Coordinates of C-alpha atoms in Angstrom, one line a residue:
Chain A
M7 CA -8.5 -10.5 16.5
S8 CA -7.0 -8.9 19.6
D9 CA -5.2 -6.2 17.7
I10 CA -8.5 -5.2 16.1
L11 CA -10.3 -5.2 19.5
K12 CA -7.6 -2.9 20.9
K13 CA -8.5 -0.3 18.3
G14 CA -11.7 0.5 20.1
Y15 CA -14.2 0.4 17.3
A16 CA -18.0 0.5 17.8
H17 CA -18.5 -2.7 15.7
S18 CA -15.2 -4.4 15.6
E19 CA -16.9 -7.6 14.5
V20 CA -16.9 -6.3 10.9
L21 CA -13.2 -6.5 10.7
V22 CA -10.9 -9.5 10.6
S23 CA -7.1 -9.6 10.6
T24 CA -4.9 -11.0 7.9
E25 CA -3.9 -13.7 10.4
W26 CA -7.6 -14.7 10.8
V27 CA -8.0 -14.9 7.1
E28 CA -5.0 -17.1 6.6
Q29 CA -6.4 -19.4 9.2
H30 CA -9.7 -19.6 7.4
I31 CA -8.5 -20.1 3.9
N32 CA -10.0 -23.6 3.9
D33 CA -13.0 -22.8 6.0
P34 CA -16.1 -24.0 4.0
N35 CA -18.2 -21.3 5.8
V36 CA -16.0 -18.5 4.7
R37 CA -15.7 -17.1 1.2
I38 CA -12.8 -14.6 0.7
I39 CA -13.6 -12.0 -2.0
E40 CA -11.1 -9.7 -3.6
S41 CA -12.3 -6.4 -5.0
N42 CA -9.8 -4.0 -6.5
E43 CA -9.6 -0.8 -8.4
D44 CA -6.9 -2.3 -10.6
P45 CA -8.5 -5.0 -12.7
L46 CA -5.2 -6.8 -13.2
L47 CA -4.3 -7.3 -9.5
Y48 CA -6.5 -10.4 -8.8
A49 CA -5.1 -12.2 -11.8
S50 CA -1.5 -11.3 -10.9
G51 CA -1.9 -13.1 -7.6
H52 CA -4.5 -13.4 -4.8
I53 CA -5.2 -15.0 -1.5
P54 CA -5.5 -18.8 -2.1
G55 CA -9.2 -19.6 -2.5
A56 CA -10.3 -16.0 -3.0
V57 CA -12.8 -15.2 -5.7
H58 CA -12.9 -12.0 -7.6
V59 CA -15.8 -9.6 -7.6
D60 CA -15.3 -6.8 -10.1
W61 CA -17.3 -3.6 -9.4
T62 CA -17.9 -2.7 -13.0
A63 CA -18.8 -6.1 -14.3
D64 CA -20.4 -7.7 -11.3
L65 CA -21.9 -4.9 -9.2
N66 CA -23.1 -2.3 -11.6
D67 CA -26.1 -2.4 -13.9
Q68 CA -24.6 -2.6 -17.4
V69 CA -27.0 -0.2 -19.0
R70 CA -28.3 2.4 -16.7
R71 CA -26.5 4.1 -13.8
D72 CA -27.5 1.9 -10.9
Y73 CA -26.4 -1.2 -9.1
I74 CA -27.5 -4.7 -9.9
Q75 CA -30.9 -5.9 -9.0
K76 CA -31.9 -8.8 -6.8
E77 CA -31.7 -11.3 -9.7
Q78 CA -28.2 -10.3 -10.7
F79 CA -27.0 -10.4 -7.1
E80 CA -28.5 -13.9 -6.6
E81 CA -26.6 -15.0 -9.8
L82 CA -23.4 -13.5 -8.6
M83 CA -23.6 -15.1 -5.2
S84 CA -24.6 -18.5 -6.7
R85 CA -21.7 -18.3 -9.2
I86 CA -19.1 -17.7 -6.5
G87 CA -20.7 -20.4 -4.3
V88 CA -22.0 -18.4 -1.4
T89 CA -25.0 -19.2 0.7
P90 CA -26.8 -16.6 2.9
D91 CA -25.3 -18.1 6.0
M92 CA -21.7 -17.9 4.8
T93 CA -19.3 -15.3 6.0
V94 CA -17.9 -13.2 3.2
V95 CA -14.6 -11.4 3.8
F96 CA -13.6 -8.6 1.4
Y97 CA -10.2 -7.4 0.8
G98 CA -8.5 -5.4 -1.9
D99 CA -6.1 -2.6 -3.0
K100 CA -6.1 1.0 -2.1
N101 CA -6.7 0.7 1.6
N102 CA -9.6 -1.6 0.9
W103 CA -11.4 1.2 -0.9
W104 CA -13.1 -1.2 -3.4
A105 CA -13.5 -3.8 -0.8
C106 CA -15.6 -1.4 1.2
Y107 CA -17.5 -0.5 -2.0
A108 CA -18.4 -4.2 -2.6
F109 CA -19.2 -4.6 1.1
W110 CA -21.6 -1.6 0.8
V111 CA -23.4 -3.1 -2.3
F112 CA -23.7 -6.4 -0.5
Q113 CA -25.4 -4.6 2.3
L114 CA -28.0 -3.3 -0.1
F115 CA -29.0 -6.9 -0.3
Q116 CA -28.5 -7.4 3.4
H117 CA -25.9 -10.1 3.3
K118 CA -25.2 -9.8 7.0
N119 CA -22.2 -12.0 7.5
A120 CA -19.8 -9.7 5.8
K121 CA -16.4 -8.5 6.9
I122 CA -13.4 -6.6 5.8
M123 CA -9.8 -7.8 6.2
D124 CA -8.1 -4.9 7.9
G125 CA -5.2 -3.8 5.8
G126 CA -6.3 -5.4 2.6
R127 CA -3.8 -6.6 0.0
L128 CA -1.1 -4.2 1.1
K129 CA -0.8 -5.7 4.6
W130 CA -1.2 -9.3 3.3
E131 CA 1.7 -8.7 0.9
K132 CA 3.8 -6.9 3.3
E133 CA 3.5 -9.8 5.8
G134 CA 4.7 -12.2 3.1
R135 CA 1.5 -14.2 3.2
P136 CA 0.7 -16.6 0.4
L137 CA -0.6 -15.5 -3.0
T138 CA -1.6 -17.7 -5.9
R139 CA -2.6 -17.2 -9.5
E140 CA -4.8 -20.3 -9.3
V141 CA -8.5 -19.4 -9.8
P142 CA -10.7 -21.5 -7.5
T143 CA -14.0 -23.0 -8.5
Y144 CA -16.8 -23.7 -6.0
P145 CA -20.0 -25.7 -6.3
R146 CA -22.7 -23.4 -7.5
T147 CA -25.3 -22.4 -4.9
E148 CA -28.9 -21.3 -5.3
Y149 CA -28.6 -18.0 -3.4
R150 CA -31.9 -16.2 -2.6
A151 CA -31.7 -12.6 -1.8
P152 CA -34.3 -10.1 -0.6
E153 CA -35.2 -7.1 -2.8
R154 CA -32.5 -4.5 -2.8
D155 CA -33.1 -2.0 0.0
D156 CA -31.8 1.4 -0.8
S157 CA -33.5 3.1 2.1
Q158 CA -31.0 2.6 4.9
I159 CA -27.5 3.1 3.5
R160 CA -28.0 4.8 0.2
A161 CA -29.0 8.4 -0.5
F162 CA -30.5 9.9 -3.6
R163 CA -30.3 13.5 -4.7
E164 CA -33.7 14.5 -3.3
Q165 CA -32.8 13.1 0.1
V166 CA -29.5 15.0 0.0
M167 CA -31.4 18.2 -0.7
E168 CA -33.6 17.5 2.3
H169 CA -30.6 16.7 4.4
L170 CA -29.0 19.9 3.3
K171 CA -32.0 22.0 4.1
A172 CA -32.2 20.4 7.5
G173 CA -28.7 21.4 8.2
R174 CA -27.5 17.8 8.7
P175 CA -23.9 17.0 8.1
L176 CA -22.4 15.9 4.8
V177 CA -18.9 14.6 4.4
D178 CA -17.2 15.3 1.1
V179 CA -14.4 12.7 0.9
R180 CA -12.7 14.0 -2.3
S181 CA -9.4 15.7 -2.5
P182 CA -9.2 19.3 -1.4
E183 CA -8.8 20.4 -5.0
E184 CA -12.0 18.7 -6.0
Y185 CA -13.8 20.1 -2.9
T186 CA -12.8 23.7 -3.5
G187 CA -13.7 23.5 -7.1
E188 CA -10.1 24.1 -8.3
R189 CA -10.2 20.9 -10.2
L190 CA -13.2 20.2 -12.2
H191 CA -12.4 17.3 -14.4
M192 CA -9.7 16.3 -16.8
E193 CA -10.1 18.0 -20.1
G194 CA -11.5 15.6 -22.7
Y195 CA -13.1 13.2 -20.3
P196 CA -16.6 14.3 -19.9
N197 CA -17.7 11.1 -18.2
E198 CA -15.5 11.9 -15.3
G199 CA -16.6 15.5 -15.0
A200 CA -19.2 17.9 -13.8
L201 CA -20.2 21.2 -15.3
R202 CA -19.7 23.0 -12.0
G203 CA -16.9 22.6 -9.5
G204 CA -17.1 22.9 -5.7
H205 CA -19.0 21.0 -3.1
I206 CA -22.5 20.7 -1.6
P207 CA -22.9 23.7 0.7
G208 CA -22.0 22.9 4.3
A209 CA -20.2 19.7 3.6
V210 CA -17.0 19.2 5.5
N211 CA -14.0 17.9 3.6
V212 CA -12.2 14.8 4.9
P213 CA -10.4 13.0 2.1
W214 CA -11.3 9.3 2.5
S215 CA -7.8 8.0 2.8
R216 CA -7.2 10.0 6.0
A217 CA -9.0 7.1 7.8
A218 CA -6.3 4.7 6.8
N219 CA -2.7 4.1 7.8
P220 CA -0.8 4.6 4.5
D221 CA 2.0 2.1 5.7
D222 CA -0.2 -1.0 5.8
G223 CA -3.7 0.1 4.7
T224 CA -5.3 -0.7 8.0
F225 CA -8.0 1.6 9.5
K226 CA -6.8 4.1 12.0
P227 CA -7.7 3.4 15.6
A228 CA -11.1 4.8 16.8
D229 CA -9.4 7.5 18.9
D230 CA -7.6 8.8 15.8
L231 CA -10.8 8.6 13.7
R232 CA -12.7 10.5 16.4
K233 CA -10.1 13.2 16.4
I234 CA -10.6 13.7 12.6
Y235 CA -14.4 13.4 12.3
L236 CA -15.5 14.7 15.7
E237 CA -12.9 17.0 17.1
E238 CA -11.5 18.4 13.9
Q239 CA -14.7 18.5 11.8
G240 CA -17.3 18.9 14.4
L241 CA -19.5 15.9 13.7
R242 CA -21.5 14.7 16.7
P243 CA -21.8 11.0 17.6
D244 CA -25.5 11.0 17.1
D245 CA -25.5 12.8 13.7
E246 CA -27.1 11.4 10.6
V247 CA -24.5 11.7 8.0
I248 CA -24.3 11.5 4.2
A249 CA -21.0 10.9 2.6
Y250 CA -20.2 11.5 -1.1
C251 CA -17.3 11.7 -3.5
R252 CA -17.4 11.7 -7.3
I253 CA -19.2 8.5 -8.2
G254 CA -19.8 7.0 -4.7
E255 CA -16.9 4.6 -4.4
R256 CA -14.5 6.5 -2.2
S257 CA -17.3 7.5 0.0
S258 CA -18.3 3.9 0.7
H259 CA -14.9 3.7 2.6
T260 CA -15.9 6.6 4.7
W261 CA -19.4 5.2 5.0
F262 CA -17.8 2.0 6.5
V263 CA -15.7 4.0 8.9
L264 CA -18.5 6.2 10.2
K265 CA -21.1 3.4 10.5
Y266 CA -19.1 0.5 11.8
L267 CA -15.9 1.9 13.3
L268 CA -17.3 5.0 14.9
G269 CA -20.9 3.8 15.3
F270 CA -22.8 6.7 13.8
P271 CA -26.5 5.7 14.0
K272 CA -27.4 6.5 10.3
V273 CA -24.9 6.9 7.6
R274 CA -25.8 6.9 3.9
N275 CA -23.6 7.0 0.8
Y276 CA -24.7 9.4 -1.9
D277 CA -23.5 7.4 -4.9
G278 CA -24.8 10.0 -7.4
S279 CA -22.1 12.1 -5.8
W280 CA -20.4 15.0 -7.6
T281 CA -20.9 13.6 -11.1
E282 CA -24.6 14.1 -10.4
W283 CA -24.7 17.1 -8.2
G284 CA -22.2 19.1 -10.2
N285 CA -24.4 18.6 -13.3
L286 CA -27.8 19.2 -11.7
V287 CA -29.5 22.3 -12.9
G288 CA -30.2 24.7 -10.0
A289 CA -28.4 22.6 -7.3
P290 CA -26.7 24.8 -4.7
V291 CA -22.9 24.7 -4.9
E292 CA -20.3 26.2 -2.7
K293 CA -16.8 26.9 -3.8
G294 CA -13.6 27.4 -1.9
P295 CA -12.3 26.0 1.3
G296 CA -14.8 24.7 3.8
K297 CA -14.9 24.9 7.6
P298 CA -15.7 22.5 10.3
R299 CA -19.2 22.3 11.6
S300 CA -20.0 24.4 14.6
G301 CA -22.5 24.1 17.4
Chain B
M8 CA -11.7 7.2 -35.6
S9 CA -8.2 7.6 -34.3
V10 CA -5.2 6.5 -36.3
Y11 CA -2.6 4.8 -34.1
P12 CA 1.1 4.5 -34.7
E13 CA 1.9 1.2 -36.3
K14 CA 3.4 -0.7 -33.3
L15 CA 0.8 0.6 -31.0
A16 CA -2.0 -0.4 -33.4
E17 CA -0.5 -3.9 -33.5
I18 CA -0.5 -4.2 -29.7
I19 CA -4.0 -2.9 -29.5
E20 CA -5.2 -5.2 -32.1
D21 CA -3.6 -8.2 -30.4
I22 CA -5.2 -7.3 -27.1
Q23 CA -8.6 -6.6 -28.6
S24 CA -8.6 -10.0 -30.3
I25 CA -8.6 -11.7 -26.9
T26 CA -12.1 -12.3 -25.8
D27 CA -11.5 -14.2 -22.6
P28 CA -11.1 -11.6 -19.8
Y29 CA -8.8 -13.8 -17.8
E30 CA -6.5 -14.4 -20.8
K31 CA -6.5 -10.7 -21.5
S32 CA -5.5 -10.0 -18.0
E33 CA -2.6 -12.5 -18.4
V34 CA -1.3 -10.6 -21.4
L35 CA -1.5 -7.3 -19.7
I36 CA 0.3 -8.8 -16.6
E37 CA 3.0 -10.0 -18.9
Y38 CA 3.4 -6.4 -20.1
A39 CA 3.5 -5.3 -16.4
D40 CA 6.3 -7.8 -15.8
Q41 CA 8.3 -6.2 -18.6
F42 CA 8.0 -2.8 -17.0
R43 CA 11.4 -1.2 -16.5
E44 CA 11.8 1.6 -14.0
V45 CA 13.5 4.9 -15.0
P46 CA 17.3 4.5 -14.6
E47 CA 19.1 6.6 -12.0
T48 CA 20.9 8.3 -14.8
V49 CA 17.6 9.9 -15.8
A50 CA 15.9 10.5 -12.5
R51 CA 16.4 9.8 -8.8
R52 CA 14.0 9.8 -5.9
P53 CA 12.3 12.0 -4.8
F54 CA 11.0 12.4 -8.3
P55 CA 10.2 15.9 -9.3
E56 CA 6.5 16.9 -9.2
E57 CA 6.5 18.1 -12.8
H58 CA 7.0 14.6 -13.9
R59 CA 4.2 13.2 -11.9
V60 CA 1.2 11.9 -14.0
P61 CA -1.9 14.0 -13.1
F62 CA -4.8 12.0 -11.6
C63 CA -2.8 8.8 -11.4
E64 CA -3.2 7.4 -7.9
S65 CA -0.5 4.8 -8.6
D66 CA 2.0 7.6 -8.4
A67 CA 3.3 7.3 -11.9
Y68 CA 6.0 9.5 -13.4
V69 CA 7.1 10.1 -17.0
W70 CA 10.3 11.4 -18.5
V71 CA 11.5 11.8 -22.1
R72 CA 14.9 12.2 -23.6
Q73 CA 15.7 12.8 -27.2
N74 CA 18.2 10.4 -28.8
P75 CA 20.9 11.7 -31.1
D76 CA 19.0 10.5 -34.1
G77 CA 16.0 12.7 -33.0
T78 CA 13.9 9.8 -31.8
L79 CA 12.4 9.9 -28.3
Q80 CA 13.0 7.7 -25.4
F81 CA 10.4 7.5 -22.7
Y82 CA 11.0 6.5 -19.1
F83 CA 8.5 5.7 -16.4
A84 CA 8.2 5.1 -12.7
V85 CA 5.2 3.6 -10.8
E86 CA 5.6 4.1 -7.1
N87 CA 2.6 2.1 -6.0
P88 CA 3.8 -1.5 -5.9
Q89 CA 0.2 -2.6 -6.7
G90 CA -0.1 -0.4 -9.7
I91 CA -0.1 -3.3 -12.1
S92 CA -2.2 -1.6 -14.7
A93 CA -0.1 1.5 -14.6
K94 CA 3.0 -0.7 -15.2
A95 CA 1.3 -2.5 -18.0
M96 CA 0.3 0.8 -19.6
A97 CA 3.8 2.2 -19.2
A98 CA 5.4 -0.9 -20.7
I99 CA 3.1 -0.7 -23.7
L100 CA 3.8 3.0 -24.3
D101 CA 7.6 2.3 -23.9
E102 CA 7.5 -0.6 -26.3
S103 CA 5.5 1.2 -29.0
L104 CA 6.8 4.8 -28.7
S105 CA 10.4 4.8 -27.5
G106 CA 12.8 4.9 -30.4
Q107 CA 10.3 6.6 -32.6
P108 CA 10.2 10.1 -33.9
P109 CA 8.3 12.7 -31.8
E110 CA 5.5 12.8 -34.3
V111 CA 4.6 9.2 -33.5
A112 CA 4.0 9.7 -29.8
A113 CA 2.4 13.1 -30.5
Q114 CA -0.4 11.4 -32.4
I115 CA -1.6 9.1 -29.7
S116 CA -4.8 9.9 -27.8
P117 CA -6.1 8.8 -24.4
D118 CA -8.8 6.6 -25.9
I119 CA -6.2 3.9 -26.3
V120 CA -6.7 3.2 -22.5
L121 CA -10.2 2.0 -23.1
K122 CA -9.1 0.0 -26.2
I123 CA -6.5 -1.8 -24.2
F124 CA -8.3 -2.2 -20.8
G125 CA -11.8 -2.1 -22.1
Q126 CA -14.8 -2.1 -19.7
N127 CA -12.7 -3.7 -17.0
I128 CA -11.2 -0.3 -16.0
S129 CA -12.8 1.9 -13.4
M130 CA -13.4 5.5 -14.2
G131 CA -10.8 6.6 -11.7
K132 CA -8.2 4.2 -12.9
G133 CA -9.0 5.1 -16.5
Q134 CA -8.5 8.7 -15.7
G135 CA -5.0 8.0 -14.2
L136 CA -4.0 5.9 -17.2
M137 CA -5.3 8.5 -19.6
G138 CA -3.3 11.0 -17.7
M139 CA -0.2 8.9 -18.4
V140 CA -1.0 8.8 -22.1
G141 CA -1.8 12.5 -22.1
M142 CA 1.5 13.3 -20.5
V143 CA 3.5 11.2 -23.0
K144 CA 1.7 12.9 -25.8
N145 CA 2.3 16.4 -24.4
L146 CA 6.0 15.6 -23.8
A147 CA 6.3 14.5 -27.4
L148 CA 4.4 17.6 -28.7
R149 CA 7.1 19.8 -27.2
Y150 CA 9.7 18.2 -29.5
V151 CA 7.3 18.4 -32.4
S152 CA 6.9 22.1 -32.0
E153 CA 10.6 22.6 -31.4
D154 CA 11.4 20.8 -34.6
S155 CA 8.8 22.8 -36.5
R156 CA 10.4 26.1 -35.2
K157 CA 13.8 25.1 -36.5

């Protein structure tokens, strides 16, 4: 833990090290959860005792564009043998991008004891820690969750519009090509696309992965993060911030960084993101390079 | 409905016949294990940008060479060590399309990604894999059009 404490985060208790996780593999009060972008990774080898939570199958409503409801969350948690008091530790590929996404969805249901393993799969593998293909089974629990609360960490389009009118900061975490409008979507894949390219007016552009060290997938220290979001982009520590990307998954990584690592008071993830905004009739769009916030 | 080249159609049919998601993952991982990286005789690092698969965050690359008999040989690289799906996709494309005439690869379409990976694929990942399929198809089309000009 000391390495994480040294990084100077506002809420360092939401991170655990790979070493801590290895020491808690058999801890009955800890459930390790792998969430990846690549659906084959878990089956190809995972941390011993870790369960798999798949964002499409487990976290999304299978019919409409939304997240699971209370009942499905309860079923998921009961199936993977979690109780409300247990600590869940997420890890995954791509600098913990999907781990942060799962973490975010779990917070919609207020599972408080949730942590991210700093560095995710990449660091675990690089350190030569054990992996297994054995899928664990745990005794089923009867998890009871509160109703999903979207009000604190999730933003809908009307709220984004109000936020925009109030001149509050938005962080667009997509690539510069998506932000400027140069890249709209891949021809032939309308599900991925939007009819208009560009960004929400006034949004600053910080591609999500800038918050991570590419060598080991860990989060950058707080000082480095402050340089990016505060000094370079002009956010202020007391700002209310909304982050967005294309469908709200990359921006959950930035949401985690701003809320927990830098301690911004209110950060919301606009999961409608560009696939909604870029298709909304009449929604304001800005094209071209952005600029940092001023004043 | 798309018509797939024979070998590819067989692979897709086999994969689609597996209903258990874990078993299906196992089969795809076996393909990933068979993945062969582009030999140095074809390409060396740093790989040129024009061979990079668009939208693929696993840093995948594709090359094609024409064999003396006119068939095509595809080569792949996946730079992300955790790009297991990209490796599986590359191995499937290599197995089903290398050694075939250009017209075979030219008829594939990106929807094979969803046939193979199904609902278990994220939109972002799907886009990357579709980018790989699209690149293979486009490379093959160059040879088809060259042939037709002769």
